[in-house]
mmCIF file of C-alpha atoms in Angstrom:
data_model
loop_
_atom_site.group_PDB
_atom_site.id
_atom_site.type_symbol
_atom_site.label_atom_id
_atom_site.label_comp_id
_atom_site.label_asym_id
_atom_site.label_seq_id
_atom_site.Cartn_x
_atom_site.Cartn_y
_atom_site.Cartn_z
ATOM 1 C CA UNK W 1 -104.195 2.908 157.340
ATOM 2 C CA UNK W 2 -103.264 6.381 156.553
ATOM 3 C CA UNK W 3 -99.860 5.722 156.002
ATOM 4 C CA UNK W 4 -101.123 3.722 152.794
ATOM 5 C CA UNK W 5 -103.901 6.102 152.168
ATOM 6 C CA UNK W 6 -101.189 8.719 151.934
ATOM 7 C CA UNK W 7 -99.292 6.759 149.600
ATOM 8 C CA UNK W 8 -101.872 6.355 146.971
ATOM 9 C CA UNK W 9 -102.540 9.726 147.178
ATOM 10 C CA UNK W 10 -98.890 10.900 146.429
ATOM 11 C CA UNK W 11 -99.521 8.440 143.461
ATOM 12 C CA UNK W 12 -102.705 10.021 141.894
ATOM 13 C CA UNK W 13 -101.847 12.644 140.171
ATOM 14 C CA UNK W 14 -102.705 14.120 136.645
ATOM 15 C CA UNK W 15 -100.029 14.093 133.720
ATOM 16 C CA UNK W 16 -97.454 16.865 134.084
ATOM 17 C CA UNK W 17 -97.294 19.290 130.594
ATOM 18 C CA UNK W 18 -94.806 20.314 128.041
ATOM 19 C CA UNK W 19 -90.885 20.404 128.971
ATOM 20 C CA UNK W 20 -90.187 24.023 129.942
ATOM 21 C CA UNK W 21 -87.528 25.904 129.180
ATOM 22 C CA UNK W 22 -86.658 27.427 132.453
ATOM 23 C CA UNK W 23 -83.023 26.688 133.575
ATOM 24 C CA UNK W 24 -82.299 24.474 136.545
ATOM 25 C CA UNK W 25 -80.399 25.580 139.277
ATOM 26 C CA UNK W 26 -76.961 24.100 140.320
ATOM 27 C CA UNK W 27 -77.428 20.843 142.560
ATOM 28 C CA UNK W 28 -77.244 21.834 146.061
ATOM 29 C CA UNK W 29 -77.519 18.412 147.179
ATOM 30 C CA UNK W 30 -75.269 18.409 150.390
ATOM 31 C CA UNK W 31 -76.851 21.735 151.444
ATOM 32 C CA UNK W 32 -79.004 19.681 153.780
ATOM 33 C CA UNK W 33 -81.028 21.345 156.365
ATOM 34 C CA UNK W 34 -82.236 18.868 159.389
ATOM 35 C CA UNK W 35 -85.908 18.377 159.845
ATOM 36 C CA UNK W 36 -87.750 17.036 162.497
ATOM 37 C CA UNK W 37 -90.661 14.749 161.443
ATOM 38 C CA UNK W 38 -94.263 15.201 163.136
ATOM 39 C CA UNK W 39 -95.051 12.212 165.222
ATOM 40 C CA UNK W 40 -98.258 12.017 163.918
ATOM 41 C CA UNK W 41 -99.796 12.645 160.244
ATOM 42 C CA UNK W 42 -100.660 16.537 160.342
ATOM 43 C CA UNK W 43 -103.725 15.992 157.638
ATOM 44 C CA UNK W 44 -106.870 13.917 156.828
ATOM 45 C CA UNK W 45 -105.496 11.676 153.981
ATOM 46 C CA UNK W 46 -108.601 9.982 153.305
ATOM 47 C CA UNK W 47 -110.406 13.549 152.616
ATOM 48 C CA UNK W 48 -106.968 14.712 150.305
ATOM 49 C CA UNK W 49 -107.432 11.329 148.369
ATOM 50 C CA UNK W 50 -111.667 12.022 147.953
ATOM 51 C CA UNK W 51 -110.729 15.241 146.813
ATOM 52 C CA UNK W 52 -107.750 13.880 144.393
ATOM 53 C CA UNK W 53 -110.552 11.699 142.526
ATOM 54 C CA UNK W 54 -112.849 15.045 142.195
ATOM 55 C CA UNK W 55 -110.437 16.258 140.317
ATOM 56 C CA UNK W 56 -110.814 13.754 137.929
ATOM 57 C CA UNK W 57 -114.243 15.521 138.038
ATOM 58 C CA UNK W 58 -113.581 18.760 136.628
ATOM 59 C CA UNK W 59 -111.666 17.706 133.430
ATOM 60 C CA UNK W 60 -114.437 15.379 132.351
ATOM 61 C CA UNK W 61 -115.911 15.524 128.551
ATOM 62 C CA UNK W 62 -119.286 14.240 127.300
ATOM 63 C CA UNK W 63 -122.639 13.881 128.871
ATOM 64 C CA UNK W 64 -122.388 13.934 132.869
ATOM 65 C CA UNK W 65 -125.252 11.777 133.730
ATOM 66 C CA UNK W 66 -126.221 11.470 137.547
ATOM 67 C CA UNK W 67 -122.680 11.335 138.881
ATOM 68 C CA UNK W 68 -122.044 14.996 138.605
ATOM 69 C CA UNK W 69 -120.062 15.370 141.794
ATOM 70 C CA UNK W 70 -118.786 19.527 141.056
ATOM 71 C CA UNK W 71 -121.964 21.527 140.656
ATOM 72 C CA UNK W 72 -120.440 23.767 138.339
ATOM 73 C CA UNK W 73 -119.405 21.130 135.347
ATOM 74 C CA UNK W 74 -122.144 20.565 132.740
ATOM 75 C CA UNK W 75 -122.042 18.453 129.520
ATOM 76 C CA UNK W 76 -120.055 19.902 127.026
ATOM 77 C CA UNK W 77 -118.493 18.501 123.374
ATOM 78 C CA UNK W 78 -121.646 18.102 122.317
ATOM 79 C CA UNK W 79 -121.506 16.783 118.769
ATOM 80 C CA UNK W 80 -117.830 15.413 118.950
ATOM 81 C CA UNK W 81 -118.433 12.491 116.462
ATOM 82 C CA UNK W 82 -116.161 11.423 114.062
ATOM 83 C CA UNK W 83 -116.055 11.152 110.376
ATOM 84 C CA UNK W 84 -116.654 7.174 111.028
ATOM 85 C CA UNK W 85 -119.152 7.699 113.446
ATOM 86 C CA UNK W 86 -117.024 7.415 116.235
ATOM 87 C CA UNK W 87 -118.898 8.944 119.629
ATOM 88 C CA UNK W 88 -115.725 11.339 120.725
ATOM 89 C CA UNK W 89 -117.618 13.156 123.582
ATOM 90 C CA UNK W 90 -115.808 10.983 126.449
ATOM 91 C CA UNK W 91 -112.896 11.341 128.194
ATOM 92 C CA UNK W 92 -111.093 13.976 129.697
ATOM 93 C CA UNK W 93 -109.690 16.817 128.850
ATOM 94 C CA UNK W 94 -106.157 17.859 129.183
ATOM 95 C CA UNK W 95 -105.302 20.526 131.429
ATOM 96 C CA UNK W 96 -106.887 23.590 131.230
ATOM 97 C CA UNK W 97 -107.955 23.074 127.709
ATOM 98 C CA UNK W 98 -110.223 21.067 125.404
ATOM 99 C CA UNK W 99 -107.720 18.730 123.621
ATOM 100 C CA UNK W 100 -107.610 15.472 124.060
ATOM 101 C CA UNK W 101 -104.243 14.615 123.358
ATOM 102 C CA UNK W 102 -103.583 9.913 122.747
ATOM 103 C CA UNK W 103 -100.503 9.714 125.425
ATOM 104 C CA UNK W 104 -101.077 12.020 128.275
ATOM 105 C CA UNK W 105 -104.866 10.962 128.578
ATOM 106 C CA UNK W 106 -103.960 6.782 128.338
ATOM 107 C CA UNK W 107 -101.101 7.389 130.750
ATOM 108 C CA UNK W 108 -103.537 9.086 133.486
ATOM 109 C CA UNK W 109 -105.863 6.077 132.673
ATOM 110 C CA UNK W 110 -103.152 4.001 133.143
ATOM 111 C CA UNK W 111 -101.475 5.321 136.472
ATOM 112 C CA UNK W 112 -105.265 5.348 137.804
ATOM 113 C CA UNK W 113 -105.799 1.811 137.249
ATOM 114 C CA UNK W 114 -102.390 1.259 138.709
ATOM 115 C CA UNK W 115 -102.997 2.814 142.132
ATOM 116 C CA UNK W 116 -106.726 1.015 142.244
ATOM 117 C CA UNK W 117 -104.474 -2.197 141.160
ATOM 118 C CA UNK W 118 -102.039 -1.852 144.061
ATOM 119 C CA UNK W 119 -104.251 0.017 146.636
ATOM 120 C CA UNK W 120 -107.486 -0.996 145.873
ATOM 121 C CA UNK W 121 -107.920 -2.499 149.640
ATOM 122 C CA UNK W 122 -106.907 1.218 150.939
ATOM 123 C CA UNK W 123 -109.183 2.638 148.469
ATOM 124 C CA UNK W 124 -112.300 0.896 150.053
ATOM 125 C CA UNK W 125 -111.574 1.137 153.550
ATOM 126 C CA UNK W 126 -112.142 4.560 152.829
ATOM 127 C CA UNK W 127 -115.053 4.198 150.468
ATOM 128 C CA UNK W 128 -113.246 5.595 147.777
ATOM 129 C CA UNK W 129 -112.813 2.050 145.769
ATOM 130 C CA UNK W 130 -116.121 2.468 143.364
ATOM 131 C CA UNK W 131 -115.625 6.330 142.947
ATOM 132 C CA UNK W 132 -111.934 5.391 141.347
ATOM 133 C CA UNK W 133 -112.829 2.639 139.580
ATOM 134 C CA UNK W 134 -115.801 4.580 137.582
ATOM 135 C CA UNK W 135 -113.035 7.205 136.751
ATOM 136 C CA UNK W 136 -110.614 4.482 135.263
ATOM 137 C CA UNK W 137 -114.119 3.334 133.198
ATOM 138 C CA UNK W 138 -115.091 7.166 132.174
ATOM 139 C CA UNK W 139 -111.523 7.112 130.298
ATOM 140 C CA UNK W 140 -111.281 3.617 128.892
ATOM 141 C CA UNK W 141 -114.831 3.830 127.378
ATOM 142 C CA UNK W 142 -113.526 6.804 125.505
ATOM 143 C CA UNK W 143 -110.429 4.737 124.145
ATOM 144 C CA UNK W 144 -113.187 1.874 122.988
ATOM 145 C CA UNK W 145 -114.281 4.024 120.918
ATOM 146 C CA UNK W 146 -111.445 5.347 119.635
ATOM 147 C CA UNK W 147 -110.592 2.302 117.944
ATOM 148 C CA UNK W 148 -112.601 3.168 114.759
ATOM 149 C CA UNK W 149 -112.026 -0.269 113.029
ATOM 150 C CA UNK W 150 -108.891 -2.754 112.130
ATOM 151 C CA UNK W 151 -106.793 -0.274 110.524
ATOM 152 C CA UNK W 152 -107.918 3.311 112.687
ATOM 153 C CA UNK W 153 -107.630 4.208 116.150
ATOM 154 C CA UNK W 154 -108.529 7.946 116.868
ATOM 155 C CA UNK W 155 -105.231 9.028 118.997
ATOM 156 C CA UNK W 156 -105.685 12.944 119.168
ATOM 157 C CA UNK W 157 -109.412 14.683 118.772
ATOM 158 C CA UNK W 158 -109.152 19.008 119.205
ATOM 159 C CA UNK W 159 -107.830 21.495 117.161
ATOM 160 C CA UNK W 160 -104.607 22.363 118.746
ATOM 161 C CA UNK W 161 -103.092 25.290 116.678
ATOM 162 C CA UNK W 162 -104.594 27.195 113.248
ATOM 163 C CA UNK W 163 -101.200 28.127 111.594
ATOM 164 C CA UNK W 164 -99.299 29.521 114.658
ATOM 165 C CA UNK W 165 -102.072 30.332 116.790
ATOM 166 C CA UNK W 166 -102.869 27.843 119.504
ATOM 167 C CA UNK W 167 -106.600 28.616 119.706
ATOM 168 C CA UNK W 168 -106.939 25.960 122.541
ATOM 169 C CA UNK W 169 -104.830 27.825 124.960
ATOM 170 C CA UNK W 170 -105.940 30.927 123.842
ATOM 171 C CA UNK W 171 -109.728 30.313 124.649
ATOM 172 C CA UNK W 172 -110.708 30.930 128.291
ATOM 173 C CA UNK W 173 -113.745 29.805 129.007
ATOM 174 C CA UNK W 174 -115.370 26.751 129.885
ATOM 175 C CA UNK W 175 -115.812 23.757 127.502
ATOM 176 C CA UNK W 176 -119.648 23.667 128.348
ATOM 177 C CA UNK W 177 -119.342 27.184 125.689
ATOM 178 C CA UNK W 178 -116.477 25.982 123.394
ATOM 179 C CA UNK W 179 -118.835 25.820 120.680
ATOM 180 C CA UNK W 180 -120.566 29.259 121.524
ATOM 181 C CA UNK W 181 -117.532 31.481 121.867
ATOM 182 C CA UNK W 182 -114.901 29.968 119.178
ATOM 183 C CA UNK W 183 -116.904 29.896 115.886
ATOM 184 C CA UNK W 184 -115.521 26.940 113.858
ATOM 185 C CA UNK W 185 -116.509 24.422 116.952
ATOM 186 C CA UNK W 186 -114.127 21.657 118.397
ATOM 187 C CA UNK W 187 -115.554 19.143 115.792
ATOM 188 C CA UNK W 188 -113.730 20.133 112.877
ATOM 189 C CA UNK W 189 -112.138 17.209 110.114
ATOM 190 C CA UNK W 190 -108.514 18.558 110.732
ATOM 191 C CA UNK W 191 -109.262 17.598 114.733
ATOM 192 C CA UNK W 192 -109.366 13.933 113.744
ATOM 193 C CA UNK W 193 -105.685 11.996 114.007
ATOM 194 C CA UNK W 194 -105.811 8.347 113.065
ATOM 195 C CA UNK W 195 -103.086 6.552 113.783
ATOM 196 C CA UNK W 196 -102.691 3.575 111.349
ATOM 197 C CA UNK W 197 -100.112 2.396 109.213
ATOM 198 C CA UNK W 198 -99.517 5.084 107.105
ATOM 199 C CA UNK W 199 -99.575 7.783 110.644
ATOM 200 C CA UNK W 200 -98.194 5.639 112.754
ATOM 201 C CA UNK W 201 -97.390 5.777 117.134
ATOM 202 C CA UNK W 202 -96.779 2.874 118.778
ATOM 203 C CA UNK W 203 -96.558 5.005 122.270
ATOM 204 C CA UNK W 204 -99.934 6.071 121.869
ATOM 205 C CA UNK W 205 -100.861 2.602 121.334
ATOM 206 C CA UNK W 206 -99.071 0.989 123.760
ATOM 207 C CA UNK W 207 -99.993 3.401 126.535
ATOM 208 C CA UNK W 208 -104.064 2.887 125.043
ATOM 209 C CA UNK W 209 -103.136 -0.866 125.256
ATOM 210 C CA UNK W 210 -101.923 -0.585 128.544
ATOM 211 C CA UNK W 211 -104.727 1.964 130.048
ATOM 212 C CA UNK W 212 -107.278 -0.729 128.552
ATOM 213 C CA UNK W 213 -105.259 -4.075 129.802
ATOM 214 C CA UNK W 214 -105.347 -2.203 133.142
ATOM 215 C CA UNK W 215 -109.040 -1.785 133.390
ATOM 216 C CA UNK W 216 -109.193 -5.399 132.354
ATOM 217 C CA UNK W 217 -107.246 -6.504 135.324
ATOM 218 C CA UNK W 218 -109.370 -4.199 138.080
ATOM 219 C CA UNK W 219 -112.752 -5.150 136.641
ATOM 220 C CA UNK W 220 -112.120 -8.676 136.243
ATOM 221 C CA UNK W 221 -113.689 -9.538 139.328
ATOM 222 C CA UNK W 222 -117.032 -6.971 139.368
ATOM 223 C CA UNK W 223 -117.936 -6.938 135.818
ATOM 224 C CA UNK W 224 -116.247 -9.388 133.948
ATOM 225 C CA UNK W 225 -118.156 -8.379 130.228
ATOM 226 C CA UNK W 226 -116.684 -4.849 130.300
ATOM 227 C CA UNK W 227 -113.312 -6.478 131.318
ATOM 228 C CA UNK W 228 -113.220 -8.894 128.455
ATOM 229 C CA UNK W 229 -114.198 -6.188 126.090
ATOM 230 C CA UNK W 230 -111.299 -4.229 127.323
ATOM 231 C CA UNK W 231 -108.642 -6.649 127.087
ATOM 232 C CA UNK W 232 -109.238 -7.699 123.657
ATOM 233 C CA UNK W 233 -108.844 -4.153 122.137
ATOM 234 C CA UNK W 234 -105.559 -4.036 124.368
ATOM 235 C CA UNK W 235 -104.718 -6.846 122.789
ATOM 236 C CA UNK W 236 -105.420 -5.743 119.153
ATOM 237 C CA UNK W 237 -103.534 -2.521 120.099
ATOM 238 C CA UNK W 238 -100.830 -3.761 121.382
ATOM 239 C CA UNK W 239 -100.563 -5.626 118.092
ATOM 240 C CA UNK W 240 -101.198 -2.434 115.515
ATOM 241 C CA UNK W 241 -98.713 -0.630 117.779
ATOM 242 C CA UNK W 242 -95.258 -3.635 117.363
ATOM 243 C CA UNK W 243 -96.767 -4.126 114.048
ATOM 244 C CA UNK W 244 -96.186 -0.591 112.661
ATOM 245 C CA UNK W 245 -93.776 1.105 114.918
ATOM 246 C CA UNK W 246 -93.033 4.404 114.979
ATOM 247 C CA UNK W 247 -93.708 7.650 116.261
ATOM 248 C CA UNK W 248 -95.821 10.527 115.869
ATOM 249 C CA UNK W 249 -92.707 12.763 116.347
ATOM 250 C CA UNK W 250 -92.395 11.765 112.209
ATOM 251 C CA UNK W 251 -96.203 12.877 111.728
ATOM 252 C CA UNK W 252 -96.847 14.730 109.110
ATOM 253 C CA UNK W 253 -100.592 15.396 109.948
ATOM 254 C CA UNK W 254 -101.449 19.094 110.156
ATOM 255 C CA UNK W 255 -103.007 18.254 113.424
ATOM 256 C CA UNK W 256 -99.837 16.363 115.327
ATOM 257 C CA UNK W 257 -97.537 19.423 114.834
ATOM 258 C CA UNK W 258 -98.136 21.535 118.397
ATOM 259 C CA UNK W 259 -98.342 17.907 120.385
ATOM 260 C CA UNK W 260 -94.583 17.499 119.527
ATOM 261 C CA UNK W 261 -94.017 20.614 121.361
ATOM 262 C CA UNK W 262 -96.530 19.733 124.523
ATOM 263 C CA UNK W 263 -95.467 16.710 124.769
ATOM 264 C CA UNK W 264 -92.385 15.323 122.486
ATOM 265 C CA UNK W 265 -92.094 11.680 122.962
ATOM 266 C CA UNK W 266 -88.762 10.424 123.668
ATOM 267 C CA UNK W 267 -89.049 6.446 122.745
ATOM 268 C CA UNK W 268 -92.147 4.765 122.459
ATOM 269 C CA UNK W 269 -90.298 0.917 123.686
ATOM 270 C CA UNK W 270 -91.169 1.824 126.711
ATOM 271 C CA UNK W 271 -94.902 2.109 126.270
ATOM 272 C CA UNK W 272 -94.809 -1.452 124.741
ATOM 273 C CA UNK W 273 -92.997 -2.935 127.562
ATOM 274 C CA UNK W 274 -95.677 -1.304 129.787
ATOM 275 C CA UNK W 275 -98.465 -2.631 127.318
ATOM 276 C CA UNK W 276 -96.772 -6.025 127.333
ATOM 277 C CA UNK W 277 -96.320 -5.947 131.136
ATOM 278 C CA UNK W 278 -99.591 -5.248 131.963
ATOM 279 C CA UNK W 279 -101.188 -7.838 129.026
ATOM 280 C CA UNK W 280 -99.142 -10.078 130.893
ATOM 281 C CA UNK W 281 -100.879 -9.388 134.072
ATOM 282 C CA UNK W 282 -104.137 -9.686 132.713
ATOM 283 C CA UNK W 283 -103.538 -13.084 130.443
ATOM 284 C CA UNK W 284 -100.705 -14.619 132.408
ATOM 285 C CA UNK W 285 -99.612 -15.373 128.942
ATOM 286 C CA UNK W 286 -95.769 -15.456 129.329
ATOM 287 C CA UNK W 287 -95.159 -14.704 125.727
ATOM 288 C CA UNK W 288 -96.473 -11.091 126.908
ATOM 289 C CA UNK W 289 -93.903 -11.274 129.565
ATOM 290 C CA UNK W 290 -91.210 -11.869 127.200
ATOM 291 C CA UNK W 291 -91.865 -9.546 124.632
ATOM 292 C CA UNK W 292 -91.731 -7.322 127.778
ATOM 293 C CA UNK W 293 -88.250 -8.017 128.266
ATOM 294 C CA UNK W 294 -87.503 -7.535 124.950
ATOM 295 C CA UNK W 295 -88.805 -3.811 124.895
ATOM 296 C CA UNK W 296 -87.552 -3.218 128.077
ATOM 297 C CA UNK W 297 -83.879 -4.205 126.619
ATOM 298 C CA UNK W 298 -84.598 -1.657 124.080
ATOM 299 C CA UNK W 299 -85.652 1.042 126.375
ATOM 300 C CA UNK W 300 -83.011 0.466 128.884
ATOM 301 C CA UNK W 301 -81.655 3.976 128.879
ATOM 302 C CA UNK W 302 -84.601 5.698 130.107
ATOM 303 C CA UNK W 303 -84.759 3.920 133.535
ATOM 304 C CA UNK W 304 -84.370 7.250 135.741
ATOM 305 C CA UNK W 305 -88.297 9.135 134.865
ATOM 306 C CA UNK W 306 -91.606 7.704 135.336
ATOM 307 C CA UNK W 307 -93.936 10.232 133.702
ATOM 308 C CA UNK W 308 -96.361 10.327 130.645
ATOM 309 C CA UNK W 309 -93.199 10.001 128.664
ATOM 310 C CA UNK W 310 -91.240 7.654 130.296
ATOM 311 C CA UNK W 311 -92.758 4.352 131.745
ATOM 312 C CA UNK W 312 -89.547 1.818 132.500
ATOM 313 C CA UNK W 313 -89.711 2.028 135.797
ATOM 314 C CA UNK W 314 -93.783 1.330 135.743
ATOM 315 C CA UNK W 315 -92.784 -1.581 133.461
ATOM 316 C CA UNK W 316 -90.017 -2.894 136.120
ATOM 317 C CA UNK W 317 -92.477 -2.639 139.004
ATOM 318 C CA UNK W 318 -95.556 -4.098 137.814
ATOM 319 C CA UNK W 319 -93.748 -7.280 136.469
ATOM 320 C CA UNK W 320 -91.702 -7.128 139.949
ATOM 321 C CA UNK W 321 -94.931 -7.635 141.605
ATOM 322 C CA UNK W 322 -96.118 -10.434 139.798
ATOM 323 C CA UNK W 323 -92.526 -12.606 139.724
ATOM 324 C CA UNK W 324 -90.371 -11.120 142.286
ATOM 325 C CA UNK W 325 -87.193 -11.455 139.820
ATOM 326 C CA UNK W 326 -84.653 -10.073 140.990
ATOM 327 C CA UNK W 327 -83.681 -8.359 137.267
ATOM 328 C CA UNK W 328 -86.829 -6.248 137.283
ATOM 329 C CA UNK W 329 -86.030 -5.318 141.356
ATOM 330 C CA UNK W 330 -82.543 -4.676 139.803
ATOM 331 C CA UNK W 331 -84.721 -2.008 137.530
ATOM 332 C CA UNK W 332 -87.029 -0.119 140.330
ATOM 333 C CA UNK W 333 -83.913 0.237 142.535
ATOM 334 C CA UNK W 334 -81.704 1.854 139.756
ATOM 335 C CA UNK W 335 -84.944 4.600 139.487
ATOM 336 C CA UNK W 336 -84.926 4.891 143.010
ATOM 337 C CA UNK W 337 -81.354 5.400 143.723
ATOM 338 C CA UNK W 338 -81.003 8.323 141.078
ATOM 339 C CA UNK W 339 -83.421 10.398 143.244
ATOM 340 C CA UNK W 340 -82.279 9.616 146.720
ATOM 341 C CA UNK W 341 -78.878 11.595 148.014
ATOM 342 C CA UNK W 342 -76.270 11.222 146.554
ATOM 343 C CA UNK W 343 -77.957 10.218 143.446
ATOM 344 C CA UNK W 344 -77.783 12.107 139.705
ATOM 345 C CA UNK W 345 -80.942 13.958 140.505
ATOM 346 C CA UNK W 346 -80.918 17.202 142.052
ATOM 347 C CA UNK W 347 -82.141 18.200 145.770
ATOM 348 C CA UNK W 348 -83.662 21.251 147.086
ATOM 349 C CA UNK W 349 -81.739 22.305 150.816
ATOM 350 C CA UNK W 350 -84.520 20.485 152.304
ATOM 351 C CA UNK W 351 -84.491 16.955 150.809
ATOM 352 C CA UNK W 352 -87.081 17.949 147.791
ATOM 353 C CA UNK W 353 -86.141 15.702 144.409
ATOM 354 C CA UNK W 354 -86.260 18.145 142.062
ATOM 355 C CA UNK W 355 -85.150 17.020 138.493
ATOM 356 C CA UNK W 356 -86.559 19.799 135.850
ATOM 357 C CA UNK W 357 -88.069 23.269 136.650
ATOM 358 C CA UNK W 358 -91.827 22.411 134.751
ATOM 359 C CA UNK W 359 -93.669 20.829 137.656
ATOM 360 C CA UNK W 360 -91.337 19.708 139.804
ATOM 361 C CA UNK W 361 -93.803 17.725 142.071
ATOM 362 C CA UNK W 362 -94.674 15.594 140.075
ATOM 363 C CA UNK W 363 -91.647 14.150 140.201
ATOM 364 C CA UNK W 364 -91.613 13.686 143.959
ATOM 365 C CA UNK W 365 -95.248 12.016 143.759
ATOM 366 C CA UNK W 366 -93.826 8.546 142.539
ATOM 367 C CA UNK W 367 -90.439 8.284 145.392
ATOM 368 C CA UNK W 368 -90.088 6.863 149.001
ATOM 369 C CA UNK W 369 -87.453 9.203 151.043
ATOM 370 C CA UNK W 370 -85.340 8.158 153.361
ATOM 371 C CA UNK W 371 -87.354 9.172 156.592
ATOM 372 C CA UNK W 372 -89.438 5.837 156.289
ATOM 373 C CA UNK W 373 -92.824 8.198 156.689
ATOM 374 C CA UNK W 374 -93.706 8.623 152.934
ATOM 375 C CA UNK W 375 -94.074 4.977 151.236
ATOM 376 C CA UNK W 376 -95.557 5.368 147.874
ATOM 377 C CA UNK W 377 -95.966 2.871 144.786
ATOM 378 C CA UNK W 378 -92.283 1.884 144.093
ATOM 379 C CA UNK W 379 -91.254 0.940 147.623
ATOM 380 C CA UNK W 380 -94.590 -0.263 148.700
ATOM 381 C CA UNK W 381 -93.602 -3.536 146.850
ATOM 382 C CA UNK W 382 -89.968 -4.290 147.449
#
């Protein structure tokens, strides 16, 4: 049992940040230093995977209610509504600041529901099942009501930057005081970003459609209304988001302009083919499963990350799962091989994967290595 307890934990962590521009170090791959592995595991990974979920914890927004599990949270955006009426105090926030930014917050949604998807059985063993699930719920409530109506769906809320000064990062306090300390508030009109036709993202609707089509497939069992609500806005977002592609890399609202620095989509195909991939779980519609392919054909290229930017190899796995075709296996096993020795990613002397400089471990969170001990999402189902 802790073996798989491990591996979900490996698995749960938040979205990494912007790509930095430190310089990577020569590969050093054969530089191999032997290491003997403990016959035993050396830590509790029940108690690391509790405290994983409280970390979901800290970077809640809104109105805690009775499941306050960190003593020193409190309710904060307090009047986040939107010029629709939209109730914006949900969610969580991103990093260490008060933004909620469309494709980093539906990706963590996303990966959650994954893990819960895959290891839900570990997950209650270790009475951990409910506490993960209500996490998945805190997020996907927020991205109801997001979608504003037919045409809107909010995909960023927080004032970013004024001019060149990032006020979010430059504020240090808690979000519990946002409105105290930094006088023009977090509700402010230029905060808002629709994306609709005329602002469009299909990666922030496709991951949104994917986060919610997720939810639909862990609650289908346990609360069946909330996952039928769910899967019909992924549905209608997966629509908006083939309908009008693009991305907000083009935006031209004075709002989108520091996200393309934090975090500069590459493609957005590959958020579709998740979307599609996971609709397909949830309907068992195979049209979903061949639009799917379609996107993944497009997206092809960017088979070697699997990260709030990238989701291929997500796309490859999930659908792996639910057929066992070999073409999709084909897919996980080109990801994995490009991070094992001998592969295009670099190593550390020790064996670490270490592909860019900004957060390298989050990287290493997604892999099996070689040693057999660590067996984590991707390998778990070949």
């Amino acid at each position: 049992m802790s073996q798989v307890v491990r591996s979900l934990t490996y698995a749960l962590l938040l979205w990494g940040t912007s790509i930095s521009n430190a310089q990577d170090p020569p590969n050093h791959a054969d530089s191999t230093v032997p290491y003997d592995l403990p016959g035993s595991p050396k830590y509790d990974y029940s108690e690391t995977l509790h405290k994983s979920l409280l970390f979901y914890h800290s970077q809640r927004s809104g109105k805690l209610g009775p499941n306050r599990r960190l003593a020193w949270r409190g309710d904060s955006c307090h009047i986040c509504t939107g010029p629709k009426g939209e109730d914006l105090s949900g969610g969580y926030y991103e990093a260490a600041n008060t933004m909620k930014w469309g494709l980093p917050l539906a990706w963590t949604l996303s990966q959650l529901a994954f893990n819960v998807y895959v290891f839900g059985d570990a997950m209650k063993s270790v009475g951990q099942l409910t506490e993960a699930k209500e996490g998945v719920k805190w997020g996907t409530d927020y991205l109801v009501n997001c979608v504003s109506d037919s045409e809107n769906f909010v995909g960023q809320f927080g004032v970013s930057a004024v001019g060149d000064v990032d006020i979010d990062f430059g504020y240090f306090g808690p979000p519990e005081e946002y409105e105290i300390w930094v006088p023009r508030g977090i509700q402010r009109p230029e905060g808002i970003a629709y994306i609709n036709s005329t602002n469009p993202s299909s990666e922030i609707l496709g991951e949104s459609a994917a986060a919610l089509a997720a939810a639909a497939v862990i609650f289908a069992d346990s609360d069946k209304a909330y996952s039928d609500l769910v899967l019909g806005h992924a549905k209608d977002l997966y629509t908006r988001g083939k309908t009008y592609n693009g991305t907000y890399m083009d935006s031209k609202h004075p709002n989108q302009q520091t996200v393309k620095g934090w975090y500069p989509s590459s493609i957005y195909t590959d958020e579709l083919a998740w979307a599609a991939a996971w609709l397909y779980i949830a309907t068992k519609d195979e049209t979903y499963r061949h639009e799917a392919d379609g996107w993944i054909e497009k997206a092809k290229d960017h088979s070697t990350e699997y990260s709030w930017d990238e989701k291929l190899p997500g796309a490859y796995t999930l659908l792996f799962m639910q057929t066992r075709n070999e073409t999709y296996k084909a897919g996980v096993e080109e990801f994995l091989n490009a991070f094992y020795p001998g592969g295009t990613v670099k190593q550390t002397a020790k064996g670490l994967t270490y592909q860019e400089a900004w957060g390298s471990l989050r990287r290493v969170c997604v892999l099996d290595y070689p040693d057999g001990v660590s067996q984590p999402l991707f390998t778990s189902i070949l």
